[in-house]
Coordinates of C-alpha atoms in Angstrom, one line a residue:
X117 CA 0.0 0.0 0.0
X118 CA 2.9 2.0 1.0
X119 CA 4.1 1.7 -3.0
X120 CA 0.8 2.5 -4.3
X121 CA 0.9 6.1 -2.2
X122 CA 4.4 6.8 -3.2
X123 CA 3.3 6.3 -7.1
X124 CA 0.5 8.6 -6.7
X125 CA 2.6 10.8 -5.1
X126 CA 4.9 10.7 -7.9
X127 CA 2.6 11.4 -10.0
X128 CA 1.3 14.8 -8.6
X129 CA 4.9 16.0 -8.7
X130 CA 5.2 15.0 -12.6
X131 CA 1.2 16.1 -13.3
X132 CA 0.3 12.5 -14.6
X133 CA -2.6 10.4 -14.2
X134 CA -2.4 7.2 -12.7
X135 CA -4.5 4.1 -12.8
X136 CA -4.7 0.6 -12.2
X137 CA -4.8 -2.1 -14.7
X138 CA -7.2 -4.8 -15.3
X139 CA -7.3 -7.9 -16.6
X140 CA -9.7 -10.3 -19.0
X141 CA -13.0 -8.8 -18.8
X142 CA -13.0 -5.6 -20.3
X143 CA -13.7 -4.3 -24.0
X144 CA -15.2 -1.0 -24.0
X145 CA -12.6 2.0 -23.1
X146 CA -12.0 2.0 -19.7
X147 CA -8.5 2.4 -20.1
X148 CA -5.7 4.7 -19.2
X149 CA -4.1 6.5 -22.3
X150 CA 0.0 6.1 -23.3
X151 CA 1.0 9.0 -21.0
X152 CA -0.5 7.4 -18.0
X153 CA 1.3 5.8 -15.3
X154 CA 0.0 2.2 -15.0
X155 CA -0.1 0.5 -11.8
X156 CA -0.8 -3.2 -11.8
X157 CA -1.3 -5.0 -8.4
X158 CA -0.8 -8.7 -10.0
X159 CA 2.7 -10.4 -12.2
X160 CA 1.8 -9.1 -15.7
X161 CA 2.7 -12.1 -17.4
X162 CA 0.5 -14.3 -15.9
X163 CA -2.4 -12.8 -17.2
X164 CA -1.4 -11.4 -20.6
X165 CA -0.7 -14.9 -21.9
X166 CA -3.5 -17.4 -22.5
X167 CA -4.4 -19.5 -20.5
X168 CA -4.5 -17.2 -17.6
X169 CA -2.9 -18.4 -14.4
X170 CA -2.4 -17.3 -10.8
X171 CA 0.4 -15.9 -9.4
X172 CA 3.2 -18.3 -8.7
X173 CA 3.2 -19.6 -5.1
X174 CA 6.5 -17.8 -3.8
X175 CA 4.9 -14.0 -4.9
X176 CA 3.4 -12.1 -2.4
X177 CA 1.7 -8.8 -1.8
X178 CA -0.2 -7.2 1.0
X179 CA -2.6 -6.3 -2.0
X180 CA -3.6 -10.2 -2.4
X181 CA -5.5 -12.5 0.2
X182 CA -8.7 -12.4 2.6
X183 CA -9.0 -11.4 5.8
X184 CA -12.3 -11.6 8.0
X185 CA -12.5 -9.0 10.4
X186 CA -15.0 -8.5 13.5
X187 CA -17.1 -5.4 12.5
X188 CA -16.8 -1.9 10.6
X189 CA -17.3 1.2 12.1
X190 CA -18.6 -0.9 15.1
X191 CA -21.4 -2.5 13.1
X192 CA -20.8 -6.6 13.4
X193 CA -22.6 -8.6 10.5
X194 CA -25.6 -10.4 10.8
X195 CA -26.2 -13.7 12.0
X196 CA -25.0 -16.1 9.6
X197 CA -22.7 -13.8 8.2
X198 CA -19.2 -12.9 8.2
X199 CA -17.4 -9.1 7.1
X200 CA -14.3 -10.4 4.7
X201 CA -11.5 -7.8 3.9
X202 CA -10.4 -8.0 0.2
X203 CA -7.3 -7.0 -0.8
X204 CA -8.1 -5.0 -4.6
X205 CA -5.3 -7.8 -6.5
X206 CA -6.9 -10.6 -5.1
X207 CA -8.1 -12.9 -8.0
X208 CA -11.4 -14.6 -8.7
X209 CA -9.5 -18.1 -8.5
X210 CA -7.6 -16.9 -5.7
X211 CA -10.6 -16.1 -3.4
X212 CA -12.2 -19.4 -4.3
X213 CA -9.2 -21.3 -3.4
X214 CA -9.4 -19.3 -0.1
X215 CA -13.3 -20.5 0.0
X216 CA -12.4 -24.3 -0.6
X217 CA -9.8 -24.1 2.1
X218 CA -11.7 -22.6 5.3
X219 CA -15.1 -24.6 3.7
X220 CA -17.4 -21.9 6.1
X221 CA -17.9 -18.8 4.1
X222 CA -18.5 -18.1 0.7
X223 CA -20.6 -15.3 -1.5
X224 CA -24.0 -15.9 -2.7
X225 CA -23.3 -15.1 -6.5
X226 CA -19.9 -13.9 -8.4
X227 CA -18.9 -13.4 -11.4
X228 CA -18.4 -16.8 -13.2
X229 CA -14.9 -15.7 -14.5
X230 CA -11.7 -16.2 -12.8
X231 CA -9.1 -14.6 -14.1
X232 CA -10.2 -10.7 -12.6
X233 CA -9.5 -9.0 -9.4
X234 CA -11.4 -8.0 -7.3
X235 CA -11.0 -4.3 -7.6
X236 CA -11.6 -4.5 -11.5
X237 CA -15.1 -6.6 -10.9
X238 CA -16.4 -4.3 -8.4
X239 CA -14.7 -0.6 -10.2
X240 CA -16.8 -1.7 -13.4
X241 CA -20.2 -3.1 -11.0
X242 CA -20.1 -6.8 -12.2
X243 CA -22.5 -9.1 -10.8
X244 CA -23.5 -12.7 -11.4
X245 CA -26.5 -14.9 -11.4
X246 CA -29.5 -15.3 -9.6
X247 CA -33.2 -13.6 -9.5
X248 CA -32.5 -12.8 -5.8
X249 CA -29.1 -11.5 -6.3
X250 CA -28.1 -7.7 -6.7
X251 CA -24.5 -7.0 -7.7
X252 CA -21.0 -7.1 -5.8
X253 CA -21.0 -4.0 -5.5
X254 CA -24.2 -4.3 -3.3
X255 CA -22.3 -6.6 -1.3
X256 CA -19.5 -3.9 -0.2
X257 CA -19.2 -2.3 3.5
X258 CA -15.9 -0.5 3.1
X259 CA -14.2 0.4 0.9
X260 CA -10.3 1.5 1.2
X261 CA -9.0 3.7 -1.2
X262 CA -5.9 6.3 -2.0
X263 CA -6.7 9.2 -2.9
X264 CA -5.0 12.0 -5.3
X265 CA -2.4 13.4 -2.1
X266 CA -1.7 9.9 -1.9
X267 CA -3.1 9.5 1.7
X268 CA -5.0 6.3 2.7
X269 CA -9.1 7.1 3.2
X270 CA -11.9 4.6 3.8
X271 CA -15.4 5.0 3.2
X272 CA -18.3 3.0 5.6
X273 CA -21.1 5.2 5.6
X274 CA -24.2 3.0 3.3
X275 CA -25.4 5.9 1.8
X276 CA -21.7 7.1 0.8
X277 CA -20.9 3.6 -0.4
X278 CA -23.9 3.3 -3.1
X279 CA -21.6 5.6 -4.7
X280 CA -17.9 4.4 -3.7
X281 CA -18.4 0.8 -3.9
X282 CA -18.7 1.2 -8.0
X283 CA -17.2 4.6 -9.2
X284 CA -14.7 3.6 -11.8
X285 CA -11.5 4.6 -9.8
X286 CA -12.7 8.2 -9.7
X287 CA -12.3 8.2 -5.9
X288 CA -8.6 7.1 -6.0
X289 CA -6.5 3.8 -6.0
X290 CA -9.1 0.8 -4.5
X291 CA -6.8 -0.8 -2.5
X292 CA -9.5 -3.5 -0.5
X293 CA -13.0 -3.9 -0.4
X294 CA -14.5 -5.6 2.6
X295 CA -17.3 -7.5 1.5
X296 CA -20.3 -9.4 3.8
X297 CA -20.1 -13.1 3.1
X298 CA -22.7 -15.6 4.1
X299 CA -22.5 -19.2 5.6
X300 CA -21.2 -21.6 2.8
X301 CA -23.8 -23.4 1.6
X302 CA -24.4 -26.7 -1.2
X303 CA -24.8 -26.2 -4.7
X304 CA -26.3 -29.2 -6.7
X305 CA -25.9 -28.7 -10.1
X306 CA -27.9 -30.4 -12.9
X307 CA -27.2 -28.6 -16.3
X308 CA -28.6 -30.1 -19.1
X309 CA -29.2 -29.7 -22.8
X310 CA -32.7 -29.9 -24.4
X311 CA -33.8 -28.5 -27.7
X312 CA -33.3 -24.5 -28.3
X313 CA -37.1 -24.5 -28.3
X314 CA -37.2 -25.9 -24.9
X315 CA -34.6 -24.2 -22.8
X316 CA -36.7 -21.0 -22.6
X317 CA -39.1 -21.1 -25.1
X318 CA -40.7 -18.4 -27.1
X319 CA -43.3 -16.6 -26.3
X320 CA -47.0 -17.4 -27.8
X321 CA -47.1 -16.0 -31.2
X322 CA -43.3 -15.3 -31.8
X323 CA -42.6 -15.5 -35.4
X324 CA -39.8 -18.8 -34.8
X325 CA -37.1 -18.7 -37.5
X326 CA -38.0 -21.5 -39.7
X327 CA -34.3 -23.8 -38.9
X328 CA -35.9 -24.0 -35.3
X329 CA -39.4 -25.2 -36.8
X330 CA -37.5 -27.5 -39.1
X331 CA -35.9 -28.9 -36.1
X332 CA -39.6 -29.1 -33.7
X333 CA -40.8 -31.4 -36.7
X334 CA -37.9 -33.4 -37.0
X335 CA -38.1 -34.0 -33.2
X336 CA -42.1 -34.2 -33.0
X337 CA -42.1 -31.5 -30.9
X338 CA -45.6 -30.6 -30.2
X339 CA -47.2 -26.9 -28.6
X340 CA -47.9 -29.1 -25.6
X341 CA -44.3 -29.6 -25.3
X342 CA -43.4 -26.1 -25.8
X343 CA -46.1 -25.0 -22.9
X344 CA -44.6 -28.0 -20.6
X345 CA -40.9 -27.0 -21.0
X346 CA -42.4 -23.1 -20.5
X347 CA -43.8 -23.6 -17.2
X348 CA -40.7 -25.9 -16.2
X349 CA -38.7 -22.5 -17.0
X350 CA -40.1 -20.7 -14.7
X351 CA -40.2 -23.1 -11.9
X352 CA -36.5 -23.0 -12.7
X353 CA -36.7 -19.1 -12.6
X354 CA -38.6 -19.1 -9.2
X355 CA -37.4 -21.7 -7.3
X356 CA -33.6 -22.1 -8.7
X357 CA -30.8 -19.9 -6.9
X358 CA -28.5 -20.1 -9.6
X359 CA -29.8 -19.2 -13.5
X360 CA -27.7 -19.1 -16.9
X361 CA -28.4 -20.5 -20.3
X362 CA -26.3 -20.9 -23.5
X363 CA -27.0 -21.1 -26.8
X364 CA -24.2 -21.3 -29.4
X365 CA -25.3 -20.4 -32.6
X366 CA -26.8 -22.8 -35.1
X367 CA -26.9 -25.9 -32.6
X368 CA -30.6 -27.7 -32.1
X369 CA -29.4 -28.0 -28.3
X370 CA -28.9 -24.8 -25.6
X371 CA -27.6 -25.6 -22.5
X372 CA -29.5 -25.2 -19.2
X373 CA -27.4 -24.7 -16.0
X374 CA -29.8 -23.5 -13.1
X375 CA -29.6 -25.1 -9.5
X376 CA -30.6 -25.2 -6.5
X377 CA -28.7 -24.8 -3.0
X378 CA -28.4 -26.5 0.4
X379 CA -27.0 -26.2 3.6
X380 CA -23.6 -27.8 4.5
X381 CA -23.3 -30.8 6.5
X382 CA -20.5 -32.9 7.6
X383 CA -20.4 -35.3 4.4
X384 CA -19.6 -32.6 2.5
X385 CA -16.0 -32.0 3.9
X386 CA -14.1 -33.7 1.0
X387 CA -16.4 -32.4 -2.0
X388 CA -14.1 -32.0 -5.0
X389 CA -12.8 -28.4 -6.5
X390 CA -13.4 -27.3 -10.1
X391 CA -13.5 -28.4 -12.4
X392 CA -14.1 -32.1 -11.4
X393 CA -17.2 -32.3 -9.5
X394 CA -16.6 -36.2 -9.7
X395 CA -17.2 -36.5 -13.3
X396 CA -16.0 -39.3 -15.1
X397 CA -15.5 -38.2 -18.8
X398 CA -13.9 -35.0 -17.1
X399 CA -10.7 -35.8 -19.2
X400 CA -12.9 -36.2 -22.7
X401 CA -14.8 -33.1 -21.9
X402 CA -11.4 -31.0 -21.7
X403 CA -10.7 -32.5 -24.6
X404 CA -13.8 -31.2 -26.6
X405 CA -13.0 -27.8 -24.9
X406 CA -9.4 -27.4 -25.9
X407 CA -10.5 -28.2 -29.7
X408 CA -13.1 -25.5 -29.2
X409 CA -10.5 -23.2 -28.1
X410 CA -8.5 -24.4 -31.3
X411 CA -11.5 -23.5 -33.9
X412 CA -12.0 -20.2 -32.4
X413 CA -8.3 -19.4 -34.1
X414 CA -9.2 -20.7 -37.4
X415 CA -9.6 -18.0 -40.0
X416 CA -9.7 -20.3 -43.0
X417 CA -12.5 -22.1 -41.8
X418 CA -16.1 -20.2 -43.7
X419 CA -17.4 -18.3 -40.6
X420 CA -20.8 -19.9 -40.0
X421 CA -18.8 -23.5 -40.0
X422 CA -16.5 -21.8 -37.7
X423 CA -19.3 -21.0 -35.5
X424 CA -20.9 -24.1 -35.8
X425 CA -18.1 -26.2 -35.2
X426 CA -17.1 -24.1 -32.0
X427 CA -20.7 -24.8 -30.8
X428 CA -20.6 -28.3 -31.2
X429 CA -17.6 -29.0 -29.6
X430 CA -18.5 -26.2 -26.8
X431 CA -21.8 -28.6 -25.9
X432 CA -19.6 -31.5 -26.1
X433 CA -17.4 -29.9 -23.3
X434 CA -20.2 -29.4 -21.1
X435 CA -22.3 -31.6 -18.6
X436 CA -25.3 -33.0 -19.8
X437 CA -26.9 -34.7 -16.6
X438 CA -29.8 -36.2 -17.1
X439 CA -32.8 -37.9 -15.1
X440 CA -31.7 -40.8 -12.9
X441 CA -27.8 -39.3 -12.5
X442 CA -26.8 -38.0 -9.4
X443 CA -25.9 -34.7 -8.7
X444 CA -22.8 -32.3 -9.9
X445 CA -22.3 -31.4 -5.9
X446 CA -20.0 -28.7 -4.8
X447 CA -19.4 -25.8 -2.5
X448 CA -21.1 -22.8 -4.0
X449 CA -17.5 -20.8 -4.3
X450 CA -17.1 -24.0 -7.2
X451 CA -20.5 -23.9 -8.4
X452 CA -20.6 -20.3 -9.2
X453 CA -16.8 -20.4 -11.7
X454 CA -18.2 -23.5 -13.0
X455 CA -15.8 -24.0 -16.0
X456 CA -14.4 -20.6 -15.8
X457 CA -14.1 -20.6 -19.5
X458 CA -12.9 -17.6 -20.2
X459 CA -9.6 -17.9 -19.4
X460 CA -8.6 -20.4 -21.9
X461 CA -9.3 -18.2 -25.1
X462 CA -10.5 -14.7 -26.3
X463 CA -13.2 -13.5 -26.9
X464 CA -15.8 -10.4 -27.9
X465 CA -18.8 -9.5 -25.9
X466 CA -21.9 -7.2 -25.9
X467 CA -24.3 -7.7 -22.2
X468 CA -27.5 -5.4 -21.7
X469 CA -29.6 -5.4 -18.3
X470 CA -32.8 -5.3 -19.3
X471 CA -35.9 -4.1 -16.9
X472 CA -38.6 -6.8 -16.3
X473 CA -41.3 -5.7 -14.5
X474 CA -43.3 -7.5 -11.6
X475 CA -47.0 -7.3 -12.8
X476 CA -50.2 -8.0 -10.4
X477 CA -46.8 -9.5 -8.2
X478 CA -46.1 -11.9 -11.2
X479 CA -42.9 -11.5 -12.8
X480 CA -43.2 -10.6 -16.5
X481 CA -41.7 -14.1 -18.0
X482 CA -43.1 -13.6 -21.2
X483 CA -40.1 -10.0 -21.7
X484 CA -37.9 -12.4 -20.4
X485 CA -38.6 -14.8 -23.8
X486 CA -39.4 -12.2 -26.3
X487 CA -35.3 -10.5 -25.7
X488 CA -33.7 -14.4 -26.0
X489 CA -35.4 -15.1 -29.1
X490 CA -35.1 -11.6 -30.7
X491 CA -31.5 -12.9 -29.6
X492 CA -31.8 -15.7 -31.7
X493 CA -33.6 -14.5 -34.5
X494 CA -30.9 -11.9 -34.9
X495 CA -28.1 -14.6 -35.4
X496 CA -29.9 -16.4 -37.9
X497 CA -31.0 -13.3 -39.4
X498 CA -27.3 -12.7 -40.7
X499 CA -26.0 -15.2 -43.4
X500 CA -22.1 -13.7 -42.6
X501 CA -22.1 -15.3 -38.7
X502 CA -21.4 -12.4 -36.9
X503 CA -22.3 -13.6 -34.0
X504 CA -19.5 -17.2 -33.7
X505 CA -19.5 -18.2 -29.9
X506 CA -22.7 -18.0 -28.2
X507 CA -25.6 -16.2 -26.7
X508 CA -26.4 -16.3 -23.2
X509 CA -28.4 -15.1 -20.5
X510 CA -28.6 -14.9 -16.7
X511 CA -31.5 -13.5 -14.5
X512 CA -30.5 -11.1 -11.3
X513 CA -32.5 -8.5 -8.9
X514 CA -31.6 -4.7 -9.3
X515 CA -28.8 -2.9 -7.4
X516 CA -29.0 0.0 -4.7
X517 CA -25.6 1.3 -6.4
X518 CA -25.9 4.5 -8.4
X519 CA -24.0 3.8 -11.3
X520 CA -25.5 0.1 -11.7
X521 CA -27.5 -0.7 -15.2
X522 CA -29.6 -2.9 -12.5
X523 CA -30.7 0.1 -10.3
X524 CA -34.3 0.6 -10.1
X525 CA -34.9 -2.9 -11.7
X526 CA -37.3 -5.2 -9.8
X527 CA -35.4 -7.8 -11.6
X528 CA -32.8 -7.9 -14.5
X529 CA -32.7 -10.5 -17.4
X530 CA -28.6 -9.7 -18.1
X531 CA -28.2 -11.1 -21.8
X532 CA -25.2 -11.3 -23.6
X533 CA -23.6 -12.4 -27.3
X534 CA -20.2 -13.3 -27.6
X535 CA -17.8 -13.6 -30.9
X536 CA -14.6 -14.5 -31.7
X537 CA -11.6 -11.8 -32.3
X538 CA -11.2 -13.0 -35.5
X539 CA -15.0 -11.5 -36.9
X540 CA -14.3 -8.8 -38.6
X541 CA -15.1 -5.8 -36.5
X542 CA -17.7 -4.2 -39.1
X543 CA -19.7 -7.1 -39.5
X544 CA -19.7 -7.1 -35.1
X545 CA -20.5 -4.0 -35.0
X546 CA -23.6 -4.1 -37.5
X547 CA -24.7 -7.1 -35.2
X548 CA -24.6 -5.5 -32.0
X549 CA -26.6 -2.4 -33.2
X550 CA -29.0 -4.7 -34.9
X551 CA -29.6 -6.9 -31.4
X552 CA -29.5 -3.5 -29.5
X553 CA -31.9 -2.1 -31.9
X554 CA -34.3 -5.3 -30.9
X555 CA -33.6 -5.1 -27.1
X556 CA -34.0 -0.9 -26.6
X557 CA -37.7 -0.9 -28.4
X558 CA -39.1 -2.8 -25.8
X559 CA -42.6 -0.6 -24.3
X560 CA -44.7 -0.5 -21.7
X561 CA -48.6 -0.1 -21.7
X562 CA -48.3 4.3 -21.8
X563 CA -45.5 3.7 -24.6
X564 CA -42.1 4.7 -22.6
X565 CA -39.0 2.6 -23.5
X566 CA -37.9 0.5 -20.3
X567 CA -34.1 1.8 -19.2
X568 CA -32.4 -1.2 -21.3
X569 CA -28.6 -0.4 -20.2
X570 CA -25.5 -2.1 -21.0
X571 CA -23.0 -3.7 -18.9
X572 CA -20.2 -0.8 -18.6
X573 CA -17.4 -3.5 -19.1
X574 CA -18.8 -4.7 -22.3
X575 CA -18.7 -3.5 -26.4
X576 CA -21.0 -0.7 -25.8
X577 CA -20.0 2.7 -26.8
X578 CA -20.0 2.8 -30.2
X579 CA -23.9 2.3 -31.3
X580 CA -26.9 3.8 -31.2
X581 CA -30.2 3.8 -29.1
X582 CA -32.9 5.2 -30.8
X583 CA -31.6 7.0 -33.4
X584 CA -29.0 8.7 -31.1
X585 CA -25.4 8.3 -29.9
X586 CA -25.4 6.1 -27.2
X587 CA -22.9 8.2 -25.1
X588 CA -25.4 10.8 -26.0
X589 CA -28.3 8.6 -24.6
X590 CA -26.3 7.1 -21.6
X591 CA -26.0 11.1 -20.7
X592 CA -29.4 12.2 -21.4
X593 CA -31.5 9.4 -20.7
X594 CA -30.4 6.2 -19.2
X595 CA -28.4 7.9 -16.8
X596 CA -29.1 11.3 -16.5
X597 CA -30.5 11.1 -12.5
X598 CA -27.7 8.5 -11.5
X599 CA -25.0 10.5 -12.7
X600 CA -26.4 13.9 -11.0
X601 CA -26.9 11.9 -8.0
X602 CA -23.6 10.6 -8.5
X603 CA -21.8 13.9 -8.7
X604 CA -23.3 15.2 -5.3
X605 CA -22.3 12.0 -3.2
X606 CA -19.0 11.8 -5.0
X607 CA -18.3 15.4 -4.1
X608 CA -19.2 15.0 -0.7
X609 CA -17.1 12.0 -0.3
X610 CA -14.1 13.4 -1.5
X611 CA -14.6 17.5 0.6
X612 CA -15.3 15.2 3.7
X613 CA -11.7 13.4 2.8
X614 CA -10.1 16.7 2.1
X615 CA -9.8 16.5 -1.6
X616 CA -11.6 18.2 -4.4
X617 CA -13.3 16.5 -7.6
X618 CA -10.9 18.3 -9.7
X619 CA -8.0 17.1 -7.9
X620 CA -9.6 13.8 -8.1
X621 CA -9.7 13.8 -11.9
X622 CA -6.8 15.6 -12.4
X623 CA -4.5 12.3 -10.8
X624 CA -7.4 9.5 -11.8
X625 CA -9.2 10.3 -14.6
X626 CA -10.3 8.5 -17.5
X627 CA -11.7 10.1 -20.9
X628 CA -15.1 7.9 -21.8
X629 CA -16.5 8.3 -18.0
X630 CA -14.8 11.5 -16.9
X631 CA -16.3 12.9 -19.8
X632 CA -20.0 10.5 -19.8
X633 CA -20.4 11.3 -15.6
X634 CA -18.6 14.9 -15.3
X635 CA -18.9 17.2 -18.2

């Protein structure tokens, strides 16, 4: 911590901004420019090379590792609940390792990737899956920070947190976040793979690209069907803890991964670490996945080939438990990285939160349906495969944090298309406005657009949302109350601290937000 002030202090005597870096999960420009100085709080090389892995065993930094601590500010957690200190390097994989070694505390949701830190997931407000989770953010209770004279500040106060605990950096250098865990609990996983038309199925009346009704004949798949695997959906959706669905393009199979969770007992000392989960064909399943990685490189291949034959071997790589076979039973710090994926090869992606409503006290499934197929439609609308890796979609609540896409969201369907580096960018592009152009003209009964918002991490800022700029519309519309709200709790934050927002920007900065949240 000590080097961290001395850098910023450094860096007011040379005027230069100063930022941290961060590592496989960010594609829109978040990022410092040449003239910055760059501050990275893990080894470099173990994270700019694929696969990603963690730091050796003999490095060590007082900004890695977890330690729980008794209260904050004289507040003790709940019942059931522990307050975990965070230090802002500490990886994804690290902290599950952590979680699979003490085997008592554990969060209820993360992000399934495992090759981030801490500080980048909760600076850009990630979340993960769930209809009764928020985001990590959420989860926060202090946050410890250095700010732009290089002194070390903390900030506990909630209503000063819905602003610190996902601001971007613009506070200062995140050094540790101290999070509330909860009890560990069971996760028994049974993901399957059933027919596109049965994973979430469309809603009544959806014009169904004709492929997919090709497919419902070939399989005899009647509307009784359809309305059996729709209502087995939503028990999913309302009794499942965990909820995240794939589909990669051109496949007649999606894959299904919501589970339920249990308490702990005894047995369930020696329960096996990802990616095993006591699976037998565990070897032949990497197998499938390292040739998927493999096709996801080939340029020569004709892209919807390429696309399909990532997809099939993808599915191949995946469990497919069916009725009869036990359990995939783990801690949930495993379940949640289940096959972590996305540290074995690159890849593109575009996420949008999108609003759904609770009607009469109902949740509004059929919204839900209508954005995955418009999804799906949209692939198969474009004979040049845009769109080669997959689509896929997790359900969450909405977030207290100011900056969140999820605030003010009863609950959030968080849906996502992913490509492979190799697409040429125009083509991505044209797809992503053309999906974004489906998912932004959603109504409700008076007319007004829901506040569709994208995932700040994601490829974002360079469309359009109803006929405007989309920096233009984040500004105006999506985000034109959060960000003045923003401004007056981030101001206050900082006088309390004695520091200045212009200060502030002047040593942290970065162009896209500075310019999206202050200007």
């Amino acid at each position: 911590i000590r080097g961290v002030q001395s850098v910023v202090k450094y860096a007011g005597l040379v005027d230069r901004k100063v930022r941290v870096v961060g590592y496989r999960h960010t594609w829109s420009p978040l990022f410092t420019k040449p003239e910055d100085i760059v501050l990275t709080f893990i080894p470099p090389n173990v994270c700019e090379e694929l696969p990603y892995s963690d730091p050796p065993s003999d490095w060590h930094s007082e900004l890695q590792g977890v330690t729980l601590v008794e209260s904050v500010d004289g507040v003790k957690p709940p019942s059931d609940h522990v307050f975990a200190k965070v230090m802002a390097g500490t990886t994804n994989n690290q902290f599950r390792l952590w979680c699979h070694k003490h085997a008592n505390w554990a969060l209820p949701f993360n992000t399934v990737v495992l090759a981030v830190t801490f500080g980048g997931t909760n600076s850009t407000i990630c979340h993960g899956a769930g209809l009764s989770t928020s985001t990590l953010s959420d989860l926060v209770k202090e946050i410890e920070y250095v700010d732009a004279h290089g002194n070390l500040q903390r900030v506990s106060d909630p209503e000063e947190l819905k602003a610190a605990s996902g601001c971007f950096g613009f506070l200062g250098i995140v050094v540790s976040i101290t999070i509330q865990m909860e009890t560990m609990t069971i996760a028994e996983m049974r993901p399957t793979q059933v027919p596109v038309v049965l994973a979430i199925p469309p809603p009544k009346g959806y014009p169904i690209p004709q492929i997919i009704r090709n497919q419902m004949r070939q399989a005899n798949i009647s509307e009784e069907d359809i309305e059996n695997a729709r209502l087995e959906w939503i028990r999913r959706c309302e009794e499942d803890h965990f909820h995240e669905w794939f589909w990669f393009p051109y496949q007649k199979n999606a894959w299904v991964n919501t589970w339920k969770r249990r308490l702990k007992t005894p047995e369930d000392s020696t329960l096996p670490q990802w990616p095993q989960f006591g699976l037998k064909n565990i070897d032949e399943m990497d197998a499938h996945g390292a040739f998927g990685t493999a096709v996801a490189k080939y340029d020569w291949l004709p892209p919807s080939q390429q696309a399909y034959a990532f997809g099939l071997a993808s599915l191949a790589s995946l469990p497919n438990i069916s009725e009869g076979q036990p359990s995939m039973t783990a801690y949930i710090s495993e379940g949640l990285h289940f096959r972590g994926g996305t540290q074995t090869f690159p890849f593109w992606g575009m996420e949008w939160e999108l609003p759904v409503r609770h009607l009469n006290g109902k949740r509004d499934y059929g919204a839900i349906q209508r954005a995955w197929w418009d999804g799906i439609s949209a692939i198969y609308s474009r004979p040049e495969a845009p769109c080669r890796a997959a689509l896929e979609m997790r359900l969450t609540g909405g977030s207290d944090v100011l900056l969140a896409p999820q605030r003010g969201n009863q609950s959030t369907a968080s849906i996502e298309v992913f490509t492979h580096p190799i697409t040429p960018p125009d083509e991505w592009r044209a797809f992503r406005q053309l999906v974004v152009d489906r998912w932004t003209s959603y109504k409700d009964e008076t007319g007004a657009y829901f506040n569709a918002r994208p995932h700040w991490a994601k490829h974002w800022w360079d469309l359009e949302v109803h006929g405007k700029p989309i920096q233009q519309h984040v500004k105006e519309v999506a985000y034109k109350q959060a960000f003045t709200e923003f401004r007056e709790v981030h101001a206050q934050i900082l006088s309390r601290r004695g520091t200045t927002v212009a200060e502030t920007r002047r040593r942290f900065d970065m162009e896209l937000m500075g310019r999206l949240i202050f200007e």
